[in-house]
Structures are given as structure tokens and as C-alpha cells.
Coordinates of C-alpha atoms in Angstrom, one line a residue:
Chain A
M1 CA 251.4 57.0 -197.0
E2 CA 252.6 59.8 -194.8
Q3 CA 249.3 60.8 -193.5
Q4 CA 249.8 63.1 -190.7
I5 CA 247.2 62.2 -188.2
K6 CA 246.2 65.4 -186.5
S7 CA 247.2 65.3 -182.9
Q8 CA 244.2 64.9 -180.7
N9 CA 245.6 67.2 -178.0
R10 CA 242.9 69.6 -177.4
S11 CA 243.2 72.4 -175.1
C12 CA 241.0 72.4 -172.0
T13 CA 238.8 75.0 -173.6
E14 CA 238.3 73.0 -176.7
A15 CA 237.4 69.9 -174.7
I16 CA 234.8 71.7 -172.7
L17 CA 233.3 73.3 -175.7
A18 CA 233.0 70.0 -177.5
R19 CA 231.4 68.2 -174.6
Y20 CA 229.2 70.8 -173.0
G21 CA 228.8 73.5 -175.5
K22 CA 228.9 77.2 -174.7
A23 CA 226.8 77.1 -171.5
P24 CA 229.7 76.7 -169.0
F25 CA 231.4 79.7 -170.4
F26 CA 228.4 81.9 -170.0
F27 CA 228.1 80.7 -166.4
F28 CA 231.8 81.4 -165.8
F29 CA 231.6 84.9 -167.1
L30 CA 228.7 85.5 -164.9
L31 CA 230.7 84.4 -161.9
R32 CA 233.6 86.6 -163.1
K33 CA 231.4 89.5 -163.3
L34 CA 230.2 88.9 -159.8
K35 CA 233.9 88.8 -158.8
I36 CA 233.8 85.2 -157.5
Q37 CA 236.9 83.3 -158.1
I38 CA 236.8 79.5 -158.0
C39 CA 239.1 77.9 -155.5
G40 CA 241.8 80.5 -155.9
I41 CA 242.7 79.1 -159.4
K42 CA 244.1 81.6 -161.8
S43 CA 243.7 79.8 -165.1
F44 CA 240.4 80.6 -167.0
A45 CA 239.7 77.1 -168.2
S46 CA 240.9 75.3 -165.2
Q47 CA 238.3 77.1 -163.2
I48 CA 235.7 75.9 -165.6
A49 CA 237.0 72.4 -165.3
V50 CA 236.7 72.5 -161.5
L51 CA 233.2 73.9 -161.8
I52 CA 232.2 71.2 -164.1
F53 CA 233.7 68.6 -161.7
L54 CA 231.5 70.0 -159.0
L55 CA 228.4 70.6 -161.0
G56 CA 228.8 68.0 -163.6
R57 CA 225.6 66.1 -163.5
P58 CA 223.2 69.1 -163.4
L59 CA 225.2 70.7 -166.1
V60 CA 224.8 67.7 -168.3
L61 CA 221.1 67.6 -167.7
I62 CA 220.8 71.2 -168.7
T63 CA 223.0 71.2 -171.7
M64 CA 222.7 67.8 -173.4
P65 CA 219.6 66.2 -174.8
K66 CA 218.9 62.8 -173.3
Q67 CA 220.1 59.9 -175.5
Q68 CA 218.0 56.8 -175.7
A69 CA 219.4 53.2 -175.7
N70 CA 219.9 52.1 -179.2
W71 CA 220.4 48.4 -178.5
S72 CA 217.4 46.1 -177.9
P73 CA 217.6 42.6 -176.6
Y74 CA 214.6 41.7 -178.8
D75 CA 214.0 41.3 -182.5
N76 CA 210.8 40.4 -184.3
N77 CA 211.2 37.5 -186.7
G78 CA 207.7 37.8 -188.0
G79 CA 205.3 35.1 -189.1
S80 CA 201.8 34.0 -188.3
C81 CA 200.2 31.1 -186.4
V82 CA 196.7 29.8 -186.4
A83 CA 194.9 27.1 -184.4
I84 CA 191.4 25.7 -184.8
A85 CA 189.7 23.3 -182.5
G86 CA 187.2 20.7 -183.7
A87 CA 185.0 18.1 -182.0
D88 CA 187.7 15.4 -182.1
Y89 CA 190.6 17.1 -183.8
C90 CA 192.8 20.2 -183.6
V91 CA 194.5 22.0 -186.5
I92 CA 197.6 24.1 -185.8
A93 CA 199.4 25.9 -188.6
A94 CA 202.2 28.4 -189.0
D95 CA 204.1 29.8 -192.0
T96 CA 207.8 28.9 -192.3
R97 CA 209.3 32.3 -193.1
M98 CA 211.8 33.9 -190.6
S99 CA 212.6 37.5 -191.2
T100 CA 214.4 40.4 -189.6
G101 CA 213.6 44.0 -190.5
Y102 CA 212.8 43.9 -194.3
N103 CA 215.0 40.9 -194.9
I104 CA 214.3 37.2 -195.0
L105 CA 216.6 35.0 -192.8
T106 CA 215.2 31.7 -194.1
R107 CA 212.2 30.4 -195.9
D108 CA 212.2 27.1 -194.0
Y109 CA 212.0 27.5 -190.3
S110 CA 209.4 25.6 -188.3
K111 CA 207.5 27.6 -185.7
I112 CA 205.6 24.6 -184.5
C113 CA 206.8 22.4 -181.6
K114 CA 205.3 19.2 -180.2
L115 CA 205.3 19.6 -176.4
A116 CA 203.4 16.4 -175.4
N117 CA 201.6 13.5 -177.1
K118 CA 198.5 15.5 -177.7
C119 CA 199.7 19.0 -177.3
V120 CA 201.4 21.2 -179.9
M121 CA 202.5 24.8 -179.7
A122 CA 203.0 27.4 -182.5
S123 CA 204.7 30.6 -181.6
S124 CA 205.6 33.7 -183.5
G125 CA 207.7 36.7 -182.4
F126 CA 211.4 36.5 -181.4
Q127 CA 212.5 33.0 -182.4
A128 CA 215.4 32.9 -180.0
D129 CA 213.0 33.4 -177.1
V130 CA 210.6 30.9 -178.7
K131 CA 213.4 28.3 -178.9
A132 CA 214.4 28.9 -175.2
L133 CA 210.7 28.6 -174.2
Q134 CA 210.3 25.4 -176.1
K135 CA 213.4 23.8 -174.5
H136 CA 212.2 25.0 -171.0
L137 CA 208.8 23.4 -171.5
A138 CA 210.3 20.2 -172.9
A139 CA 212.5 19.8 -169.8
R140 CA 209.5 20.5 -167.5
H141 CA 207.5 17.9 -169.4
L142 CA 210.2 15.3 -168.9
I143 CA 210.2 15.9 -165.1
Y144 CA 206.4 15.6 -165.1
Q145 CA 206.7 12.2 -166.9
H146 CA 209.2 10.9 -164.5
Q147 CA 207.1 11.9 -161.5
H148 CA 203.6 11.0 -162.8
N149 CA 204.4 8.2 -165.2
K150 CA 202.2 9.7 -167.9
Q151 CA 202.2 12.5 -170.5
M152 CA 200.9 16.0 -169.7
S153 CA 197.4 16.8 -170.8
C154 CA 196.8 19.8 -173.0
P155 CA 195.1 21.9 -170.3
A156 CA 197.9 21.1 -167.9
M157 CA 200.5 22.2 -170.4
A158 CA 198.4 25.3 -171.0
Q159 CA 198.7 26.3 -167.4
L160 CA 202.4 25.5 -167.3
L161 CA 203.0 27.7 -170.3
S162 CA 201.1 30.5 -168.7
N163 CA 203.1 30.2 -165.5
T164 CA 206.4 30.0 -167.4
L165 CA 205.6 33.1 -169.3
Y166 CA 204.6 35.1 -166.2
Y167 CA 207.7 34.0 -164.4
K168 CA 209.5 36.3 -166.8
R169 CA 207.0 39.1 -166.3
F170 CA 209.8 41.8 -166.1
F171 CA 211.9 40.5 -168.9
P172 CA 209.4 38.7 -171.0
Y173 CA 209.7 36.0 -173.6
Y174 CA 208.9 37.9 -176.8
S175 CA 206.8 35.0 -177.9
F176 CA 203.2 35.1 -179.1
N177 CA 201.9 31.6 -178.6
V178 CA 199.0 29.5 -179.6
L179 CA 198.6 26.1 -178.0
G180 CA 196.5 23.4 -179.6
G181 CA 195.7 19.8 -178.8
L182 CA 193.2 17.3 -177.4
D183 CA 191.9 17.5 -173.9
N184 CA 191.4 14.4 -171.6
E185 CA 188.2 13.6 -173.4
G186 CA 189.6 13.7 -176.8
K187 CA 187.9 17.0 -177.8
G188 CA 189.9 19.6 -179.5
C189 CA 191.1 22.6 -177.5
V190 CA 193.0 25.8 -178.4
F191 CA 194.6 28.2 -175.9
T192 CA 195.8 31.6 -176.9
Y193 CA 198.4 33.7 -175.1
D194 CA 200.0 37.1 -174.9
A195 CA 203.7 37.6 -174.2
V196 CA 203.4 37.5 -170.4
G197 CA 201.1 34.5 -170.0
S198 CA 197.6 35.8 -170.0
Y199 CA 195.6 32.9 -171.6
E200 CA 192.2 31.8 -172.6
K201 CA 190.6 28.6 -173.9
V202 CA 189.0 29.4 -177.2
G203 CA 187.7 27.6 -180.3
Y204 CA 190.2 29.2 -182.7
S205 CA 192.9 31.8 -182.6
S206 CA 195.7 33.4 -184.5
Q207 CA 198.9 35.2 -183.4
G208 CA 201.8 37.0 -185.1
S209 CA 202.3 39.6 -187.8
G210 CA 199.4 38.4 -189.9
S211 CA 196.9 37.9 -187.0
T212 CA 195.2 41.3 -187.7
L213 CA 194.4 40.0 -191.2
I214 CA 193.6 36.5 -190.2
M215 CA 191.5 36.9 -187.0
P216 CA 188.6 38.9 -188.5
F217 CA 188.3 36.3 -191.2
L218 CA 188.2 33.5 -188.7
D219 CA 185.7 35.4 -186.7
N220 CA 183.5 35.6 -189.8
Q221 CA 183.8 31.9 -190.5
L222 CA 183.9 30.3 -187.1
K223 CA 182.6 32.6 -184.5
S224 CA 180.0 31.0 -182.3
P225 CA 177.4 33.1 -180.4
S226 CA 178.3 34.2 -176.9
P227 CA 179.1 31.5 -174.4
L228 CA 176.7 33.2 -172.0
L229 CA 173.8 32.5 -174.2
L230 CA 171.5 29.5 -173.5
P231 CA 171.4 26.8 -174.7
V232 CA 175.1 26.3 -174.1
Q233 CA 177.0 26.1 -177.4
D234 CA 180.4 24.6 -177.8
A235 CA 183.3 26.9 -178.6
V236 CA 184.7 24.2 -180.9
T237 CA 183.7 24.4 -184.5
P238 CA 181.3 21.9 -186.0
L239 CA 183.4 21.8 -189.2
A240 CA 185.0 18.5 -190.3
E241 CA 188.7 18.1 -190.2
A242 CA 189.2 18.4 -193.9
E243 CA 187.2 21.6 -194.0
A244 CA 189.1 23.1 -191.2
V245 CA 192.4 22.4 -193.0
D246 CA 191.0 24.0 -196.1
L247 CA 190.0 27.0 -194.2
V248 CA 193.5 27.3 -192.7
K249 CA 195.1 27.1 -196.2
T250 CA 192.7 29.8 -197.5
V251 CA 193.5 32.0 -194.6
F252 CA 197.2 31.8 -195.0
A253 CA 197.0 32.3 -198.8
S254 CA 195.1 35.5 -198.1
A255 CA 197.4 36.7 -195.3
S256 CA 200.5 36.1 -197.5
E257 CA 199.0 38.5 -200.1
R258 CA 199.2 41.5 -197.8
D259 CA 201.5 40.7 -194.9
I260 CA 205.1 40.8 -196.0
Y261 CA 206.3 38.7 -193.1
T262 CA 204.0 35.8 -194.0
G263 CA 204.7 33.5 -196.8
D264 CA 207.1 30.9 -198.3
K265 CA 205.6 27.7 -197.0
L266 CA 202.7 26.7 -194.7
E267 CA 203.2 23.9 -192.1
I268 CA 199.9 22.3 -191.0
V269 CA 199.8 19.9 -188.0
V270 CA 196.6 18.0 -187.3
I271 CA 196.1 16.2 -184.0
N272 CA 193.4 13.6 -183.7
A273 CA 192.8 10.3 -182.0
D274 CA 195.1 8.5 -184.4
G275 CA 198.0 10.8 -183.6
I276 CA 199.8 13.7 -185.1
N277 CA 199.9 14.4 -188.9
R278 CA 202.0 17.0 -190.6
E279 CA 201.5 18.5 -194.1
Y280 CA 203.0 21.4 -196.1
M281 CA 201.6 23.8 -198.6
D282 CA 203.5 26.4 -200.7
L283 CA 202.7 30.1 -200.2
R284 CA 203.8 33.2 -202.1
K285 CA 207.5 33.7 -201.9
D286 CA 207.5 37.5 -202.3
Chain B
M1 CA 231.8 -8.0 -138.8
F2 CA 231.9 -7.1 -135.2
R3 CA 230.7 -4.1 -133.4
N4 CA 233.7 -2.1 -132.3
Q5 CA 234.8 1.3 -131.1
Y6 CA 235.6 2.7 -134.5
D7 CA 232.3 2.3 -136.2
T8 CA 230.1 5.1 -134.7
D9 CA 231.2 7.8 -137.1
V10 CA 231.8 7.7 -140.8
T11 CA 234.6 10.2 -140.2
T12 CA 236.5 7.8 -137.9
W13 CA 239.2 5.5 -139.3
S14 CA 239.9 2.2 -137.7
P15 CA 243.5 1.3 -137.0
A16 CA 243.4 -1.1 -139.9
G17 CA 242.6 1.7 -142.2
R18 CA 238.9 1.0 -142.7
L19 CA 235.8 3.1 -142.5
F20 CA 233.3 0.8 -140.9
Q21 CA 230.2 2.9 -141.5
V22 CA 230.9 2.7 -145.2
E23 CA 231.3 -1.0 -145.0
Y24 CA 228.1 -1.3 -143.1
A25 CA 226.4 0.6 -145.8
M26 CA 227.6 -1.9 -148.3
E27 CA 226.1 -4.6 -146.1
A28 CA 222.8 -2.8 -146.5
V29 CA 223.1 -3.3 -150.2
K30 CA 223.6 -7.1 -149.6
Q31 CA 220.4 -7.2 -147.6
G32 CA 218.3 -5.8 -150.4
S33 CA 216.6 -8.0 -152.9
A34 CA 218.6 -9.0 -155.9
A35 CA 219.2 -6.9 -159.0
I36 CA 221.2 -8.1 -162.0
G37 CA 222.5 -6.5 -165.2
L38 CA 224.1 -7.8 -168.3
R39 CA 225.1 -6.2 -171.6
S40 CA 226.0 -7.0 -175.1
K41 CA 227.5 -4.7 -177.7
T42 CA 224.2 -3.1 -178.5
H43 CA 221.8 -3.8 -175.6
I44 CA 221.8 -3.8 -171.8
V45 CA 219.2 -5.7 -169.7
L46 CA 218.4 -5.0 -166.1
G47 CA 216.4 -7.3 -164.0
C48 CA 215.3 -7.4 -160.4
V49 CA 213.4 -9.5 -157.9
N50 CA 210.3 -7.9 -156.5
K51 CA 209.5 -9.2 -153.1
A52 CA 206.5 -7.6 -151.5
N53 CA 206.5 -7.4 -147.7
S54 CA 203.2 -9.1 -147.4
E55 CA 200.5 -10.4 -149.7
L56 CA 198.5 -7.3 -149.1
S57 CA 201.1 -4.8 -150.2
S58 CA 202.5 -4.0 -153.6
H59 CA 206.2 -4.4 -154.3
Q60 CA 208.7 -1.6 -154.3
K61 CA 209.9 -0.1 -157.5
K62 CA 213.5 -1.0 -158.0
I63 CA 214.1 -0.1 -161.6
F64 CA 214.0 3.5 -162.7
K65 CA 214.1 5.2 -166.0
V66 CA 216.6 8.0 -165.9
D67 CA 216.5 9.1 -169.5
D68 CA 215.8 7.5 -172.8
H69 CA 219.2 6.1 -172.9
I70 CA 219.9 5.4 -169.2
G71 CA 218.2 3.3 -166.6
V72 CA 219.1 2.1 -163.2
A73 CA 218.3 -0.9 -161.0
I74 CA 218.9 -0.6 -157.2
A75 CA 219.4 -2.8 -154.3
G76 CA 219.4 -1.8 -150.6
L77 CA 217.6 1.2 -149.1
T78 CA 215.1 1.9 -151.9
A79 CA 214.4 5.4 -150.5
D80 CA 218.0 6.3 -151.0
G81 CA 217.7 4.8 -154.5
R82 CA 214.7 6.9 -155.3
V83 CA 216.5 10.1 -154.3
L84 CA 219.6 9.2 -156.3
S85 CA 217.6 8.4 -159.4
R86 CA 215.8 11.8 -159.1
Y87 CA 219.3 13.4 -158.9
M88 CA 220.4 11.4 -162.0
R89 CA 217.2 12.4 -163.9
N90 CA 217.9 16.1 -163.1
E91 CA 221.5 15.8 -164.3
C92 CA 220.4 14.2 -167.6
I93 CA 217.8 16.9 -168.2
N94 CA 220.1 19.8 -167.4
Y95 CA 222.9 18.3 -169.6
S96 CA 220.6 17.8 -172.6
F97 CA 219.1 21.3 -172.1
T98 CA 222.6 22.8 -172.3
Y99 CA 224.2 20.6 -174.9
E100 CA 221.2 19.3 -176.9
S101 CA 222.7 15.8 -176.6
P102 CA 222.3 12.9 -174.2
L103 CA 224.5 12.7 -171.2
P104 CA 227.3 10.1 -171.6
V105 CA 226.9 7.3 -169.1
G106 CA 230.4 7.5 -167.9
R107 CA 230.0 11.1 -166.8
L108 CA 226.8 10.4 -164.9
V109 CA 228.3 7.6 -162.9
V110 CA 231.3 9.7 -162.0
Q111 CA 229.0 12.5 -160.7
L112 CA 227.0 9.9 -158.8
A113 CA 230.2 8.4 -157.3
D114 CA 231.4 11.9 -156.3
K115 CA 228.0 12.5 -154.6
A116 CA 228.4 9.2 -152.7
Q117 CA 231.9 10.1 -151.7
V118 CA 230.8 13.3 -150.1
C119 CA 228.6 11.3 -147.7
T120 CA 231.7 9.4 -146.5
Q121 CA 233.6 12.4 -145.5
R122 CA 231.0 14.5 -143.6
S123 CA 230.3 13.9 -139.9
W124 CA 226.7 15.0 -140.2
K125 CA 225.9 12.7 -143.2
R126 CA 225.7 9.0 -143.6
P127 CA 226.6 7.0 -146.7
Y128 CA 223.8 6.1 -149.1
G129 CA 222.7 2.6 -148.4
V130 CA 222.0 1.6 -151.9
G131 CA 223.9 0.0 -154.7
L132 CA 223.1 1.1 -158.2
L133 CA 223.4 -0.8 -161.5
V134 CA 223.5 1.9 -164.1
A135 CA 222.7 0.7 -167.6
G136 CA 223.3 3.2 -170.4
L137 CA 223.9 3.5 -174.1
D138 CA 225.9 6.3 -175.6
E139 CA 228.2 7.1 -178.5
S140 CA 230.9 4.8 -177.2
G141 CA 228.6 1.9 -176.9
A142 CA 226.6 0.0 -174.3
H143 CA 227.7 0.3 -170.7
L144 CA 226.8 -1.3 -167.4
Y145 CA 228.2 0.3 -164.2
Y146 CA 227.9 -0.6 -160.6
N147 CA 228.0 2.3 -158.1
C148 CA 228.9 1.5 -154.4
P149 CA 227.9 3.4 -151.3
S150 CA 231.6 3.9 -150.9
G151 CA 231.8 6.2 -153.9
N152 CA 233.5 3.6 -156.1
Y153 CA 232.2 2.6 -159.4
F154 CA 233.1 -0.2 -161.8
E155 CA 232.2 -1.2 -165.3
Y156 CA 230.9 -4.7 -165.9
Q157 CA 230.0 -7.0 -168.6
A158 CA 227.4 -8.6 -166.2
F159 CA 226.9 -8.2 -162.5
A160 CA 224.4 -9.0 -159.7
I161 CA 223.9 -7.3 -156.4
G162 CA 221.7 -7.9 -153.4
S163 CA 220.7 -11.0 -151.4
R164 CA 221.6 -14.3 -153.0
S165 CA 223.3 -12.5 -155.8
Q166 CA 226.2 -14.9 -155.6
A167 CA 224.1 -17.6 -157.3
A168 CA 223.3 -15.2 -160.2
K169 CA 227.0 -14.1 -160.4
T170 CA 228.1 -17.7 -160.8
Y171 CA 225.6 -18.2 -163.5
L172 CA 226.7 -15.1 -165.3
E173 CA 230.4 -16.0 -164.9
R174 CA 229.7 -19.2 -166.8
R175 CA 228.0 -17.4 -169.6
F176 CA 229.5 -13.9 -169.8
E177 CA 231.8 -14.6 -172.7
N178 CA 228.9 -15.1 -175.0
F179 CA 227.0 -11.9 -174.0
S180 CA 228.9 -9.5 -176.3
D181 CA 227.4 -11.0 -179.4
S182 CA 224.1 -12.1 -178.0
S183 CA 220.9 -11.0 -179.5
R184 CA 218.5 -8.9 -177.5
D185 CA 216.1 -11.8 -176.8
D186 CA 218.9 -14.1 -175.7
L187 CA 220.1 -11.4 -173.4
V188 CA 216.7 -11.1 -171.8
K189 CA 216.5 -14.8 -171.5
D190 CA 219.9 -14.9 -169.7
A191 CA 218.7 -12.2 -167.4
L192 CA 215.6 -14.2 -166.5
M193 CA 217.7 -17.3 -165.9
A194 CA 220.1 -15.3 -163.6
I195 CA 217.1 -14.0 -161.7
R196 CA 215.8 -17.5 -161.3
E197 CA 219.2 -18.5 -159.8
T198 CA 218.7 -16.0 -157.0
L199 CA 215.3 -17.4 -156.2
Q200 CA 216.9 -20.7 -155.1
G201 CA 214.1 -23.1 -156.1
E202 CA 211.1 -20.8 -156.1
T203 CA 209.2 -20.8 -159.4
L204 CA 210.0 -17.9 -161.6
K205 CA 206.9 -15.8 -162.4
S206 CA 206.6 -12.5 -164.0
S207 CA 204.8 -11.2 -160.9
I208 CA 207.9 -11.4 -158.8
C209 CA 210.5 -10.0 -161.2
T210 CA 210.9 -6.9 -163.4
V211 CA 213.0 -6.7 -166.5
A212 CA 214.0 -3.6 -168.4
V213 CA 215.9 -3.2 -171.7
V214 CA 217.8 -0.4 -173.3
G215 CA 219.6 -0.7 -176.6
V216 CA 220.4 0.7 -180.1
G217 CA 217.1 2.0 -181.5
E218 CA 215.3 1.0 -178.3
P219 CA 214.8 3.6 -175.6
F220 CA 214.9 2.5 -172.0
H221 CA 211.7 0.8 -171.0
I222 CA 210.4 -1.8 -168.5
L223 CA 209.0 -4.9 -170.2
E224 CA 205.4 -5.7 -169.7
Q225 CA 204.4 -8.5 -167.4
E226 CA 202.8 -10.5 -170.2
T227 CA 205.9 -10.3 -172.4
V228 CA 208.1 -11.4 -169.5
Q229 CA 205.7 -14.3 -168.7
Q230 CA 205.8 -15.4 -172.3
M231 CA 209.5 -15.5 -172.3
I232 CA 209.6 -17.4 -169.1
D233 CA 207.2 -20.0 -170.4
A234 CA 209.2 -20.3 -173.6
F235 CA 212.4 -21.5 -171.9
E236 CA 210.9 -23.0 -168.7
I237 CA 210.4 -26.3 -170.4
V238 CA 213.9 -26.4 -171.7
G239 CA 215.4 -24.8 -168.6
E240 CA 213.9 -27.3 -166.2
Q241 CA 216.2 -30.1 -167.4
E242 CA 219.2 -27.7 -167.1
G243 CA 218.0 -26.2 -163.8
P244 CA 219.1 -28.7 -161.1
A245 CA 222.5 -29.1 -162.7
A246 CA 223.1 -25.4 -162.9
E247 CA 222.5 -25.0 -159.1
P248 CA 225.6 -23.3 -157.8
D249 CA 228.2 -24.9 -155.6
A250 CA 226.7 -23.6 -152.4
A251 CA 229.5 -22.0 -150.5
A252 CA 230.3 -18.5 -151.7
A253 CA 234.0 -19.5 -151.6
A254 CA 236.0 -16.4 -151.0
G255 CA 237.9 -14.8 -153.8
Q256 CA 238.2 -17.5 -156.4
E257 CA 235.1 -16.4 -158.3
A258 CA 236.8 -13.1 -159.0
A259 CA 237.1 -14.0 -162.7
A260 CA 237.4 -11.5 -165.5
A261 CA 233.7 -10.8 -165.3
D262 CA 233.8 -9.1 -162.0
Q263 CA 236.6 -6.6 -162.1
G264 CA 237.1 -7.1 -158.4
G265 CA 233.5 -7.2 -157.5
S266 CA 233.5 -10.2 -155.1
T267 CA 234.3 -9.6 -151.4
E268 CA 236.7 -11.6 -149.4
E269 CA 236.1 -11.9 -145.7
G270 CA 238.4 -9.5 -143.8
V271 CA 239.5 -7.5 -146.8
A272 CA 238.1 -4.0 -146.9
P273 CA 235.8 -3.7 -149.9
M274 CA 237.1 -0.3 -150.8
D275 CA 240.4 -1.7 -151.6
I276 CA 239.1 -3.1 -154.8

């Protein structure tokens, strides 16, 4: 019980040694040699203290290695998202695993959010930022509805999302998004984003930790020849809705095999003229 | 009311302790076309008369959706009403963004009333010339409030504002005791009858009135014209016999109509409305 805590009273010399190392002492001896006394002070260590007070910053730069910040405002919760556009439908899918580091936080977290009647967004990355982004877009959509008396179209929402992301260009939403829906003519459209709002209308896309595994496979199955080629070919896939859903299931099953952050359950949302339909499929839990 | 030397500024009191500018603002409300509201335990119905300036023009929008659970009907300067409903929408959106739950109606009307009060105490502002009937549903039930340009607000079982609203108020006073347990459809019917009272003999058509409903399991929405016309047709036949008898005793006799329905809503000549 009687643990004598060693008194922390260090002498001046000890304190300087601990903080700055031996460099100040060499410097002081040099000055001594040259017969320069600091400020008329007699005490050895006090002179060093004054010196350090005057030369503190450059001293630190010379003697101490620079320490990096070890706190980050971001975290990656993993997961993958995919969207495929068809002639009159759009399939958006994401897994439901939320992780941090090598751990799983939950097996049942939805990364998909309905933004408007015919517009759905799937996002992977830092889910706190994703949630904030979704709330922001939902509020903006409400304002739009009040002003224009109608729902926002998918291309309009796509532009809004891009602007919202770029607004935070210098402290970005760590959110990798894929937006899917039907445009004003009822054709499927998919928009893919980076974290700061650069976006493009495409026929299919994937984002997230498994995207490097998924994207090449989608390219193999769905890639259309260049849009610059004549005759003009549609970016949207000629596949039927059921085939596209099957493709998505295959793609996620494969991604779950090799990507540790993808798995548990797959949530598939299909938008077509009849509305929005949701289904689930189990994935590997390891 | 007479023009006098104390009514130029909203920041000038009269010797009798009245702010004439505010009272004149309430007059503006009385000049607007009628709006009525009534509530039961689970539903609130708002109705208004749409009078277009001419046959060539469309009518002004007087009922606004503020949120899924709140709507507002206005009477008076519709421009002021539009601005205030934009403010209300903003407040609702901000509240539900922060708290992930709908803004309680009582809070919204207080904020609205405070906003109106500011305009009665600044020399460079004028009071809002619009009266608002705020209908909302929250955890504590169905509510109907009336917000004055003076910055006062009152909760009502049923109320009517605007021109010829006294006729509607008389009708509502006769029937308000039954409203609590009315079904949704009966409530809408009562609203249409009350609107008809304000028309003073004109035929009630769905083209000259607008009805909106909010209730449990039913987000705020304005009823379609066809639906309204159907309801009118349904009771017109029955109502016609009742109609002439229900015509109100013409004189808006001061004070005595201040029954339990209006918690002090009726105005007596000579008494400052803000006293209520």
C-alpha cells in the first residue's frame, strides 16, 4: 500500500536532457569555450534554459523528429456497392456488412438510401459521412418539392449530389457513391461519383472495397463499345431485369470470396415503372 | 376605426393603450377571402374560398403544406402568407434534420408568433397582414391554431377567418361539440358546409373552394377537385332543405357569440383585439 511515488522534481538539467537531448549542452559548452556568458547568469543550467527560451523553435526543429498527427476524422467502414442500368429498370445493390479495421461492427447495415421517387443512392466508405450526406440530400429534396410541387428527377438529383460533395472539397465526405434510377423518360440511368463530386452517367458501376474485384467482371459482361463509335449505342445494358439481378448476385458472391469487407447479406433494390422493389440474399459470413 | 394621429407608426402607442397599425393589420385579415379550420381527435380539415380576381386569372393559393404533419391556411395578404409558410417549412426541415422527428405544432406556432411580434416593435418594419390557421398533428394529438398579425396565437376546436367568416363561425359554433368524435368524412362535410355559409347564397362548387386534410395515418394533402365535387353533390341534396334555415341571424352581434368554441376570437367594437 505504501508505494512511494518517486517525486517528479527533476532538476533543470534533467528536464532539458529529457526534452531536447544532449544537443543544447554541446552548444552551451561551445559558447563557454568562446567565453560568452548568457545574460550575466551564473548558473550552468539556467543559462541553458534562457538559451532555449530564446532559441526554442529552431532547437526543436534540429533536435526532435517531427511527429505526425495520430488522430484521423475518417474511418473506412468497408463494403461494396453496384448499380446497373437497363432499358426500363435500374438495379442498385450493396452488401450489409459494416466493419472497422479488421473487425465487424454489424452484419445488418443498409448502405442504400431512397432519395426520391425514382432515385436511389448506394454509398460505401465512412458511414457517418454517408448518413450526414443522405440527411442533407433528403432535406434539399423536401425544399425542392415545396418549391416545384414535384419530385426531383434522377439527373437533377445527380447534379445536386455532385454539388453537395464539391461544396466540401476541402474537408470531403468520405463517401463513394453510386446513384441509380429512372430518368424522365423512364430509362434506367446510373451515375458514379468520387469523394469530391466528380461524376459521370454510365451504364453500370461499382464503388467500395470490392470495386476492384467487381468492376472488371462487370466490364467483361456489360461493357458496350465506345460511345464515340457510330451507329450510336446505348450505354444501358440490353439485359432483362431478372438477368441483371442474377448478375449482381453472382458478382457479390464472387467479391465476398476474396474481399474481407464484403459479405453477410446482399440488399438489392430494383426500380422500374411499377415502383421500387427490395430483396435480400445471404452472402458468406466470414 | 378612424384615422387619427397615433396610427402612422407601429411603434407609437395611442393614449388608450392601442397599437393602431397592428389593429389595421388585423383588418387586412378580415378583408381576405375566408378560410376555415376544424378538428376532431384524429383529423384536422382546412378549407378556403378561392376567389379569382377575374375570369381570366387563376385563383391564389391559400393552403400550403408545411410538412407531412402540418399545413396552413391563410387569409389576408397572400404574399405575406407565402413568405411565412416558407419560414415554417424551413423550421420543420431544420428541426427534423437535427432531431430526426417531426416538429411539434405548438413549438412552430410559438416561433411564428414571436416572428410576428418582432414586426410590431420595430419602426422600420410593418406587421404581417395575414392570419394563419395552422393545422397539425403531433404526439399530443390533433391541433388547430390561429396566428394573428399581432403576435398572439390561440388554439381552437374550429375557427374561421377572413371576409364573411362570421357566418361560418356561427355554423361551427352550433356544431363544434360533435367534432371531437366525428369521422374524417363528416369533418370534411362540415368544412364544406361552413364554406358554403360564407358564400352567402352562391352555389358551392369545387372550383371555388379548396379543402385539405391531415390526420392519423394521413399526411397533409389537398383534396382533388373531383373528390370535393363528389362530396358536395352527396350532401347538396340533403343540405338544400337545411340550407335556408341555417342562414345566420344577419347582424354580427358583438360579443355574445364568444362561446366556448372561440377562446376569445370574436371582436367587439371598440375593444382592442390584442386584449384577448
